[in-house]
Amino acid sequence: MLTFFPTPYEDELWYGIITRYHIRSGNTCWKYTIQELFPEMKGYPRLGDTMPNTTMQIIAAQLPENVLSLRDCALQHSLFPFRMRFQPLEKKREYLQEFLDGENMQPKFLFTTKKNGAEMPLRFCPQCMVEDAKQHGEPYWHTEHQIASLPLCPKHLCRLVPLPKQNTMPIGQQLILPPENPPDANYSATETEYLLAETLHYIYTLPYETSPNILSENLSAAVENAGFLEKGSVLRQSWDVQRLYAALEERFGTDIVVRCFGKHITKAHARRLRRYEIYSTEEYALLAVLLGLPPSTFFDGESISLTLQEKMSELERQGQTYTKARAAQLLQIREDQLLPYAKRFGIRPFWVQSGKPCTDDKRQSYSVEIRLSAQEKKTLDEYMVAHNMDVYGHALRYFMQQTVGNWKNNQTNRRNCDNDT
């Protein structure tokens, strides 16, 4: 039975709880504390991991019942909820239950850390250290601060400070305590860093069972709205992964992008991202900031509209006829993409389609010449500019359709009234 085991603080890292036990135990050597806590374990336990492991199960078994909750250890003192955020709900429940039942989850958690490469140093917020010391009498390691891509403390918006390890051994094999005299807080940060910290904090603080809405097309819509579709990929909607990766590097820097995505994004990886089959939370956080996408749109049911679809629908509703070149210019797409997009969105073409067969009653076989005064032409030119028209024939046809159409309706209504009387 263990004595003097400390009560965990809010959001305290599991490794930090063990270091505080070491201080209370009076042991002069970290090795003695490890032997005392894990007498039957060969070698050093993986105390430096940010995911739940068997060390939590071993400690909980040595304490009176209900003193230390394994569920709380996993959900409040590790990055388990954050790393599992984009897992399906059923899988998240399964993983948690397996851990609570005593299973060694380390092999299953390898995929959550394999991209991180070398072990990250512990990081702290100078302001949090000062406040913790005042409130609890001692500073402690915060779990959220160990998110590798988190640049700033979400509470104080100052830069997180890494504390170098004493040697090259893993963190779990050495005693690393929070600094007694933390440096002054550094509040210099870019807009991107503020947005990334806000996004990561939002995702971190969601309830454990919150999972992405796999039916949502919001990520795909945001990528398309930002112009990262491959040229010509109207129907398949394939991402231009090279341009997307370059934009990520430009926005966040190469180091963080390589650590999160690897040295490149494959087309297969992009397809899995679209379907929320990639479970790296930080990848989605970086994409959200790059695309200006609120992180809530990954999880709620509200859909993002496609900008191009809205533009095409609005032009169709106006009832004007454009040349193919003008329609493509207004929509900022290529001429050869007009018809594929119209088919995809279910929109009737509103531009002149050369070579399209038509019946005799719709064949445009007659020409009419009209002469205008200088003032009339000026007025017509102004009207065409205001209505995005560039061909006089289209403008005059629009006038005819509107005016003659109204006249025909009035004639029909008048005849119906005469017949009724």
Short mmCIF file of C-alpha atoms in Angstrom, two decimals:
data_model
loop_
_atom_site.label_atom_id
_atom_site.label_comp_id
_atom_site.label_asym_id
_atom_site.label_seq_id
_atom_site.Cartn_x
_atom_site.Cartn_y
_atom_site.Cartn_z
CA MET A 1 0.00 0.00 0.00
CA LEU A 2 1.40 3.37 -1.02
CA THR A 3 1.44 6.28 1.38
CA PHE A 4 1.74 10.00 0.68
CA PHE A 5 0.59 9.55 -2.90
CA PRO A 6 -0.44 13.05 -4.03
CA THR A 7 -3.92 14.01 -5.15
CA PRO A 8 -3.65 15.05 -8.82
CA TYR A 9 -4.15 18.69 -9.69
CA GLU A 10 -6.39 19.85 -12.52
CA ASP A 11 -4.92 18.92 -15.93
CA GLU A 12 -1.72 17.62 -14.27
CA LEU A 13 0.47 15.39 -16.42
CA TRP A 14 0.81 11.82 -15.10
CA TYR A 15 4.61 12.10 -15.11
CA GLY A 16 4.31 15.22 -12.93
CA ILE A 17 2.17 13.37 -10.36
CA ILE A 18 4.94 10.76 -10.01
CA THR A 19 7.63 13.45 -9.59
CA ARG A 20 5.60 15.03 -6.79
CA TYR A 21 5.36 11.62 -5.11
CA HIS A 22 9.15 11.37 -5.35
CA ILE A 23 9.54 14.69 -3.50
CA ARG A 24 7.09 13.63 -0.76
CA SER A 25 8.71 10.22 -0.37
CA GLY A 26 12.02 11.69 0.75
CA ASN A 27 13.95 9.39 -1.58
CA THR A 28 17.31 10.80 -2.51
CA CYS A 29 17.40 9.09 -5.91
CA TRP A 30 14.83 8.85 -8.70
CA LYS A 31 15.79 5.21 -9.17
CA TYR A 32 14.70 4.38 -5.62
CA THR A 33 11.28 5.92 -6.26
CA ILE A 34 10.83 3.87 -9.42
CA GLN A 35 11.76 0.67 -7.59
CA GLU A 36 9.36 1.55 -4.79
CA LEU A 37 6.42 2.23 -7.11
CA PHE A 38 7.08 -0.56 -9.62
CA PRO A 39 8.92 -3.31 -7.73
CA GLU A 40 8.08 -6.09 -10.21
CA MET A 41 8.79 -4.15 -13.38
CA LYS A 42 12.04 -4.80 -15.20
CA GLY A 43 13.78 -1.69 -16.47
CA TYR A 44 12.32 1.80 -16.36
CA PRO A 45 8.55 2.26 -16.86
CA ARG A 46 7.29 4.54 -19.62
CA LEU A 47 6.46 7.44 -17.31
CA GLY A 48 7.31 10.04 -19.95
CA ASP A 49 4.52 8.92 -22.29
CA THR A 50 1.62 11.29 -22.72
CA MET A 51 -0.79 8.38 -23.34
CA PRO A 52 -2.25 6.02 -20.70
CA ASN A 53 -0.14 2.95 -19.94
CA THR A 54 0.33 0.18 -17.40
CA THR A 55 2.03 2.48 -14.86
CA MET A 56 -1.39 3.98 -14.07
CA GLN A 57 -2.89 0.53 -13.56
CA ILE A 58 -0.01 -0.54 -11.29
CA ILE A 59 -0.27 2.57 -9.10
CA ALA A 60 -4.07 2.41 -8.83
CA ALA A 61 -3.85 -1.23 -7.68
CA GLN A 62 -1.60 -0.19 -4.75
CA LEU A 63 -4.01 2.45 -3.44
CA PRO A 64 -7.26 2.03 -1.51
CA GLU A 65 -10.34 1.64 -3.69
CA ASN A 66 -11.68 4.85 -5.23
CA VAL A 67 -8.60 6.85 -4.22
CA LEU A 68 -7.29 7.05 -7.78
CA SER A 69 -9.68 6.67 -10.72
CA LEU A 70 -8.18 5.00 -13.77
CA ARG A 71 -10.78 6.75 -15.89
CA ASP A 72 -9.68 10.14 -14.55
CA CYS A 73 -6.03 9.22 -15.13
CA ALA A 74 -6.73 8.49 -18.78
CA LEU A 75 -9.11 11.39 -19.48
CA GLN A 76 -7.64 14.15 -17.31
CA HIS A 77 -3.93 13.40 -16.94
CA SER A 78 -2.91 12.24 -20.40
CA LEU A 79 -3.41 13.33 -24.00
CA PHE A 80 -5.66 10.33 -24.58
CA PRO A 81 -8.86 12.36 -25.26
CA PHE A 82 -6.99 14.74 -27.57
CA ARG A 83 -5.28 11.98 -29.56
CA MET A 84 -8.54 10.02 -29.82
CA ARG A 85 -10.61 13.04 -30.91
CA PHE A 86 -11.05 11.99 -34.54
CA GLN A 87 -11.62 8.31 -33.78
CA PRO A 88 -15.16 6.94 -34.31
CA LEU A 89 -17.20 6.99 -31.11
CA GLU A 90 -17.45 3.19 -30.94
CA LYS A 91 -13.66 2.81 -31.17
CA LYS A 92 -13.08 5.46 -28.51
CA ARG A 93 -15.39 3.68 -26.09
CA GLU A 94 -13.72 0.37 -26.88
CA TYR A 95 -10.20 1.72 -26.26
CA LEU A 96 -11.16 3.32 -22.96
CA GLN A 97 -12.91 0.20 -21.68
CA GLU A 98 -9.97 -2.02 -22.63
CA PHE A 99 -7.66 0.24 -20.64
CA LEU A 100 -10.01 0.25 -17.62
CA ASP A 101 -10.11 -3.57 -17.81
CA GLY A 102 -6.34 -3.67 -17.39
CA GLU A 103 -5.18 -4.25 -20.96
CA ASN A 104 -1.76 -2.91 -22.00
CA MET A 105 -2.71 -0.33 -24.63
CA GLN A 106 0.81 0.72 -25.59
CA PRO A 107 0.94 -1.27 -28.88
CA LYS A 108 -2.37 0.25 -29.99
CA PHE A 109 -1.19 3.74 -29.15
CA LEU A 110 1.98 3.55 -31.24
CA PHE A 111 0.19 5.10 -34.25
CA THR A 112 -0.54 8.24 -32.21
CA THR A 113 3.13 8.94 -31.53
CA LYS A 114 5.03 7.49 -34.49
CA LYS A 115 4.99 10.82 -36.38
CA ASN A 116 6.44 12.72 -33.44
CA GLY A 117 9.90 11.26 -33.96
CA ALA A 118 12.23 12.16 -31.10
CA GLU A 119 10.73 12.57 -27.63
CA MET A 120 9.55 16.13 -27.12
CA PRO A 121 10.87 18.04 -24.09
CA LEU A 122 8.43 18.95 -21.35
CA ARG A 123 7.02 22.45 -21.80
CA PHE A 124 5.58 24.98 -19.40
CA CYS A 125 3.95 28.39 -19.23
CA PRO A 126 5.83 30.83 -16.94
CA GLN A 127 2.57 32.48 -15.86
CA CYS A 128 0.95 29.14 -15.01
CA MET A 129 3.98 28.18 -12.92
CA VAL A 130 3.68 31.37 -10.88
CA GLU A 131 -0.08 30.98 -10.39
CA ASP A 132 0.22 27.27 -9.49
CA ALA A 133 2.84 28.04 -6.87
CA LYS A 134 0.57 30.67 -5.30
CA GLN A 135 -2.56 28.50 -5.38
CA HIS A 136 -1.11 25.06 -4.52
CA GLY A 137 2.24 25.87 -2.97
CA GLU A 138 4.08 24.23 -5.87
CA PRO A 139 4.13 24.42 -9.66
CA TYR A 140 3.28 21.37 -11.77
CA TRP A 141 3.41 20.08 -15.34
CA HIS A 142 0.21 20.75 -17.33
CA THR A 143 -1.00 18.05 -19.72
CA GLU A 144 -2.33 20.44 -22.38
CA HIS A 145 1.03 22.20 -22.62
CA GLN A 146 2.55 18.95 -23.93
CA ILE A 147 0.60 19.08 -27.23
CA ALA A 148 3.54 19.32 -29.58
CA SER A 149 1.95 21.80 -32.01
CA LEU A 150 0.60 24.11 -29.30
CA PRO A 151 2.72 27.30 -29.53
CA LEU A 152 1.13 29.34 -26.74
CA CYS A 153 -0.52 28.82 -23.37
CA PRO A 154 -4.26 29.02 -24.17
CA LYS A 155 -4.93 30.78 -20.87
CA HIS A 156 -2.21 33.44 -20.86
CA LEU A 157 -1.35 33.56 -24.61
CA CYS A 158 2.35 33.62 -23.84
CA ARG A 159 4.90 31.37 -25.50
CA LEU A 160 5.40 27.90 -24.00
CA VAL A 161 8.96 27.22 -22.84
CA PRO A 162 10.64 23.83 -23.39
CA LEU A 163 12.77 22.52 -20.52
CA PRO A 164 15.74 20.59 -21.92
CA LYS A 165 16.34 17.09 -20.58
CA GLN A 166 19.33 16.50 -18.34
CA ASN A 167 20.70 13.83 -20.65
CA THR A 168 19.76 11.76 -23.71
CA MET A 169 17.82 9.15 -21.73
CA PRO A 170 13.99 9.09 -22.02
CA ILE A 171 12.10 11.46 -19.74
CA GLY A 172 10.78 8.57 -17.65
CA GLN A 173 14.34 7.64 -16.64
CA GLN A 174 15.19 11.00 -15.13
CA LEU A 175 13.72 13.45 -12.65
CA ILE A 176 12.62 16.67 -14.33
CA LEU A 177 10.98 19.21 -12.04
CA PRO A 178 9.28 22.50 -12.99
CA PRO A 179 11.65 25.46 -12.62
CA GLU A 180 11.54 27.22 -9.26
CA ASN A 181 12.26 30.56 -10.93
CA PRO A 182 10.54 30.54 -14.32
CA PRO A 183 11.62 33.12 -16.91
CA ASP A 184 9.53 36.13 -17.80
CA ALA A 185 6.59 35.38 -20.04
CA ASN A 186 7.12 36.04 -23.76
CA TYR A 187 3.95 37.44 -25.34
CA SER A 188 5.30 37.88 -28.86
CA ALA A 189 3.32 35.72 -31.29
CA THR A 190 1.94 35.75 -34.81
CA GLU A 191 -1.72 35.75 -35.76
CA THR A 192 -1.28 32.18 -37.00
CA GLU A 193 0.02 31.08 -33.59
CA TYR A 194 -2.94 32.68 -31.82
CA LEU A 195 -5.38 30.92 -34.17
CA LEU A 196 -3.59 27.58 -33.82
CA ALA A 197 -3.56 27.81 -30.01
CA GLU A 198 -7.28 28.68 -29.99
CA THR A 199 -8.10 25.79 -32.36
CA LEU A 200 -6.08 23.20 -30.44
CA HIS A 201 -7.53 24.34 -27.10
CA TYR A 202 -11.10 24.07 -28.46
CA ILE A 203 -10.48 20.51 -29.63
CA TYR A 204 -8.65 19.59 -26.39
CA THR A 205 -11.48 20.74 -24.13
CA LEU A 206 -14.33 18.94 -25.92
CA PRO A 207 -15.97 16.06 -24.02
CA TYR A 208 -14.21 12.74 -24.59
CA GLU A 209 -17.06 11.19 -26.57
CA THR A 210 -17.23 14.04 -29.07
CA SER A 211 -16.29 12.67 -32.49
CA PRO A 212 -16.32 14.21 -35.98
CA ASN A 213 -19.46 14.24 -38.04
CA ILE A 214 -18.37 11.73 -40.68
CA LEU A 215 -21.29 12.71 -42.94
CA SER A 216 -20.07 16.29 -43.06
CA GLU A 217 -18.50 17.57 -46.29
CA ASN A 218 -17.23 20.72 -44.57
CA LEU A 219 -13.54 19.95 -44.95
CA SER A 220 -13.95 19.13 -48.64
CA ALA A 221 -16.00 22.29 -49.18
CA ALA A 222 -13.41 24.45 -47.41
CA VAL A 223 -10.59 22.95 -49.47
CA GLU A 224 -12.53 23.57 -52.70
CA ASN A 225 -13.50 27.11 -51.68
CA ALA A 226 -9.83 27.86 -51.00
CA GLY A 227 -8.90 26.73 -54.52
CA PHE A 228 -6.96 23.56 -53.64
CA LEU A 229 -8.73 21.21 -56.05
CA GLU A 230 -6.65 19.69 -58.82
CA LYS A 231 -7.17 21.38 -62.19
CA GLY A 232 -9.89 19.58 -64.08
CA SER A 233 -10.96 17.51 -61.07
CA VAL A 234 -14.54 18.79 -61.05
CA LEU A 235 -16.37 15.55 -60.36
CA ARG A 236 -13.76 13.54 -58.41
CA GLN A 237 -12.81 16.61 -56.37
CA SER A 238 -9.22 15.44 -55.89
CA TRP A 239 -7.04 17.74 -53.81
CA ASP A 240 -3.95 19.33 -55.29
CA VAL A 241 -1.77 17.88 -52.54
CA GLN A 242 1.43 19.60 -53.68
CA ARG A 243 -0.07 23.09 -53.56
CA LEU A 244 -1.83 22.30 -50.29
CA TYR A 245 1.41 21.08 -48.68
CA ALA A 246 3.28 24.16 -49.94
CA ALA A 247 0.60 26.43 -48.46
CA LEU A 248 0.87 24.62 -45.11
CA GLU A 249 4.65 25.07 -45.11
CA GLU A 250 4.33 28.75 -45.93
CA ARG A 251 1.77 29.30 -43.16
CA PHE A 252 3.27 27.20 -40.34
CA GLY A 253 6.88 26.48 -41.29
CA THR A 254 8.46 23.26 -42.50
CA ASP A 255 9.26 21.73 -39.10
CA ILE A 256 5.71 21.54 -37.77
CA VAL A 257 4.27 20.43 -41.13
CA VAL A 258 6.83 17.62 -41.53
CA ARG A 259 6.19 16.45 -37.97
CA CYS A 260 2.41 16.39 -38.45
CA PHE A 261 2.02 15.30 -42.10
CA GLY A 262 5.37 13.80 -42.98
CA LYS A 263 7.50 15.01 -45.89
CA HIS A 264 4.53 15.09 -48.28
CA ILE A 265 0.80 14.41 -48.50
CA THR A 266 -0.17 11.56 -50.80
CA LYS A 267 -3.44 11.48 -52.73
CA ALA A 268 -4.50 8.44 -50.68
CA HIS A 269 -3.78 10.37 -47.47
CA ALA A 270 -5.89 13.28 -48.74
CA ARG A 271 -8.81 10.97 -49.54
CA ARG A 272 -8.65 9.55 -46.01
CA LEU A 273 -8.55 13.07 -44.54
CA ARG A 274 -11.73 13.92 -46.46
CA ARG A 275 -13.48 10.89 -44.95
CA TYR A 276 -12.09 11.54 -41.42
CA GLU A 277 -10.14 8.29 -41.56
CA ILE A 278 -6.89 9.97 -40.49
CA TYR A 279 -6.82 10.12 -36.70
CA SER A 280 -4.06 12.72 -36.24
CA THR A 281 -5.81 15.56 -34.44
CA GLU A 282 -3.05 18.04 -35.18
CA GLU A 283 -3.38 17.54 -38.95
CA TYR A 284 -6.99 18.67 -38.81
CA ALA A 285 -6.08 21.61 -36.56
CA LEU A 286 -3.50 22.89 -39.05
CA LEU A 287 -5.93 22.48 -41.94
CA ALA A 288 -8.64 24.34 -40.01
CA VAL A 289 -6.37 27.35 -39.46
CA LEU A 290 -5.08 27.35 -43.04
CA LEU A 291 -8.59 27.22 -44.51
CA GLY A 292 -10.17 29.64 -42.04
CA LEU A 293 -12.41 26.82 -40.83
CA PRO A 294 -13.88 27.06 -37.29
CA PRO A 295 -12.98 23.76 -35.54
CA SER A 296 -16.62 23.32 -34.50
CA THR A 297 -17.52 22.58 -38.13
CA PHE A 298 -15.73 19.22 -37.84
CA PHE A 299 -18.20 18.12 -35.21
CA ASP A 300 -21.56 19.89 -35.65
CA GLY A 301 -24.20 19.40 -38.32
CA GLU A 302 -24.02 22.86 -39.90
CA SER A 303 -22.79 22.68 -43.50
CA ILE A 304 -20.45 25.00 -45.37
CA SER A 305 -21.74 26.14 -48.74
CA LEU A 306 -19.67 25.88 -51.89
CA THR A 307 -18.91 29.42 -53.05
CA LEU A 308 -18.86 28.43 -56.72
CA GLN A 309 -22.23 26.70 -56.50
CA GLU A 310 -23.78 29.80 -54.93
CA LYS A 311 -22.31 32.02 -57.68
CA MET A 312 -23.56 29.77 -60.48
CA SER A 313 -27.02 29.54 -58.94
CA GLU A 314 -27.21 33.33 -58.64
CA LEU A 315 -26.21 33.84 -62.29
CA GLU A 316 -28.80 31.28 -63.39
CA ARG A 317 -31.52 33.03 -61.37
CA GLN A 318 -30.75 36.37 -63.04
CA GLY A 319 -31.97 34.96 -66.35
CA GLN A 320 -29.28 36.68 -68.41
CA THR A 321 -27.36 35.02 -71.26
CA TYR A 322 -23.56 35.24 -71.32
CA THR A 323 -20.85 34.19 -73.68
CA LYS A 324 -18.95 31.17 -72.53
CA ALA A 325 -15.84 33.27 -71.94
CA ARG A 326 -17.74 35.85 -69.88
CA ALA A 327 -19.46 33.20 -67.74
CA ALA A 328 -16.11 31.54 -67.01
CA GLN A 329 -14.58 34.92 -66.20
CA LEU A 330 -17.34 35.80 -63.75
CA LEU A 331 -16.99 32.41 -62.01
CA GLN A 332 -13.16 32.46 -62.16
CA ILE A 333 -12.96 29.02 -63.72
CA ARG A 334 -11.91 27.70 -67.11
CA GLU A 335 -14.41 27.56 -69.98
CA ASP A 336 -14.11 23.78 -70.24
CA GLN A 337 -15.18 23.50 -66.58
CA LEU A 338 -18.50 25.31 -67.03
CA LEU A 339 -20.58 22.37 -68.18
CA PRO A 340 -19.09 19.79 -65.75
CA TYR A 341 -19.77 22.12 -62.81
CA ALA A 342 -23.30 22.82 -64.07
CA LYS A 343 -23.99 19.09 -64.25
CA ARG A 344 -22.54 18.52 -60.80
CA PHE A 345 -24.65 21.27 -59.23
CA GLY A 346 -27.78 20.57 -61.30
CA ILE A 347 -27.75 24.06 -62.87
CA ARG A 348 -29.16 24.86 -66.31
CA PRO A 349 -26.50 26.42 -68.58
CA PHE A 350 -26.97 30.20 -68.82
CA TRP A 351 -24.28 30.78 -71.47
CA VAL A 352 -24.33 30.41 -75.26
CA GLN A 353 -23.47 26.81 -76.17
CA SER A 354 -22.06 26.64 -79.68
CA GLY A 355 -22.99 23.60 -81.74
CA LYS A 356 -25.92 22.65 -79.55
CA PRO A 357 -28.77 21.24 -81.73
CA CYS A 358 -32.12 22.95 -81.41
CA THR A 359 -35.61 22.80 -82.97
CA ASP A 360 -36.72 25.17 -85.75
CA ASP A 361 -38.87 27.21 -83.38
CA LYS A 362 -35.80 27.99 -81.27
CA ARG A 363 -33.29 28.40 -84.10
CA GLN A 364 -31.87 31.92 -84.20
CA SER A 365 -32.04 32.56 -87.97
CA TYR A 366 -33.03 36.24 -88.17
CA SER A 367 -31.06 39.38 -87.48
CA VAL A 368 -32.43 42.80 -86.59
CA GLU A 369 -30.46 46.03 -86.90
CA ILE A 370 -31.04 48.80 -84.39
CA ARG A 371 -29.55 52.28 -84.48
CA LEU A 372 -28.96 54.17 -81.24
CA SER A 373 -28.10 57.74 -80.41
CA ALA A 374 -24.89 58.45 -78.53
CA GLN A 375 -26.82 58.89 -75.27
CA GLU A 376 -28.80 55.68 -75.80
CA LYS A 377 -25.62 53.70 -76.45
CA LYS A 378 -23.99 55.21 -73.34
CA THR A 379 -27.01 54.21 -71.25
CA LEU A 380 -26.94 50.71 -72.71
CA ASP A 381 -23.21 50.40 -72.01
CA GLU A 382 -23.73 51.44 -68.39
CA TYR A 383 -26.56 48.94 -68.00
CA MET A 384 -24.40 46.13 -69.45
CA VAL A 385 -21.52 46.91 -67.09
CA ALA A 386 -23.88 46.95 -64.10
CA HIS A 387 -25.31 43.57 -65.12
CA ASN A 388 -22.05 41.86 -66.14
CA MET A 389 -22.99 41.71 -69.84
CA ASP A 390 -20.45 42.03 -72.64
CA VAL A 391 -22.51 41.37 -75.81
CA TYR A 392 -25.14 43.83 -77.12
CA GLY A 393 -27.21 41.01 -78.60
CA HIS A 394 -27.48 39.31 -75.19
CA ALA A 395 -28.55 42.56 -73.52
CA LEU A 396 -31.20 43.28 -76.14
CA ARG A 397 -32.44 39.69 -76.02
CA TYR A 398 -32.75 40.03 -72.23
CA PHE A 399 -34.80 43.23 -72.70
CA MET A 400 -37.03 41.47 -75.23
CA GLN A 401 -37.56 38.43 -73.01
CA GLN A 402 -38.50 40.59 -70.05
CA THR A 403 -40.69 43.13 -71.88
CA VAL A 404 -42.29 40.85 -74.46
CA GLY A 405 -42.76 38.16 -71.84
CA ASN A 406 -44.64 40.56 -69.58
CA TRP A 407 -46.69 41.79 -72.55
CA LYS A 408 -47.65 38.23 -73.54
CA ASN A 409 -48.68 37.43 -69.97
CA ASN A 410 -50.82 40.55 -69.86
CA GLN A 411 -52.43 39.61 -73.19
CA THR A 412 -53.18 36.11 -71.94
CA ASN A 413 -54.66 37.40 -68.70
CA ARG A 414 -56.81 39.90 -70.61
CA ARG A 415 -58.17 37.21 -72.93
CA ASN A 416 -58.95 35.00 -69.95
CA CYS A 417 -60.84 37.84 -68.32
CA ASP A 418 -62.82 38.47 -71.55
CA ASN A 419 -63.73 34.78 -71.77
CA ASP A 420 -64.89 34.74 -68.16
CA THR A 421 -67.23 37.69 -68.79
#
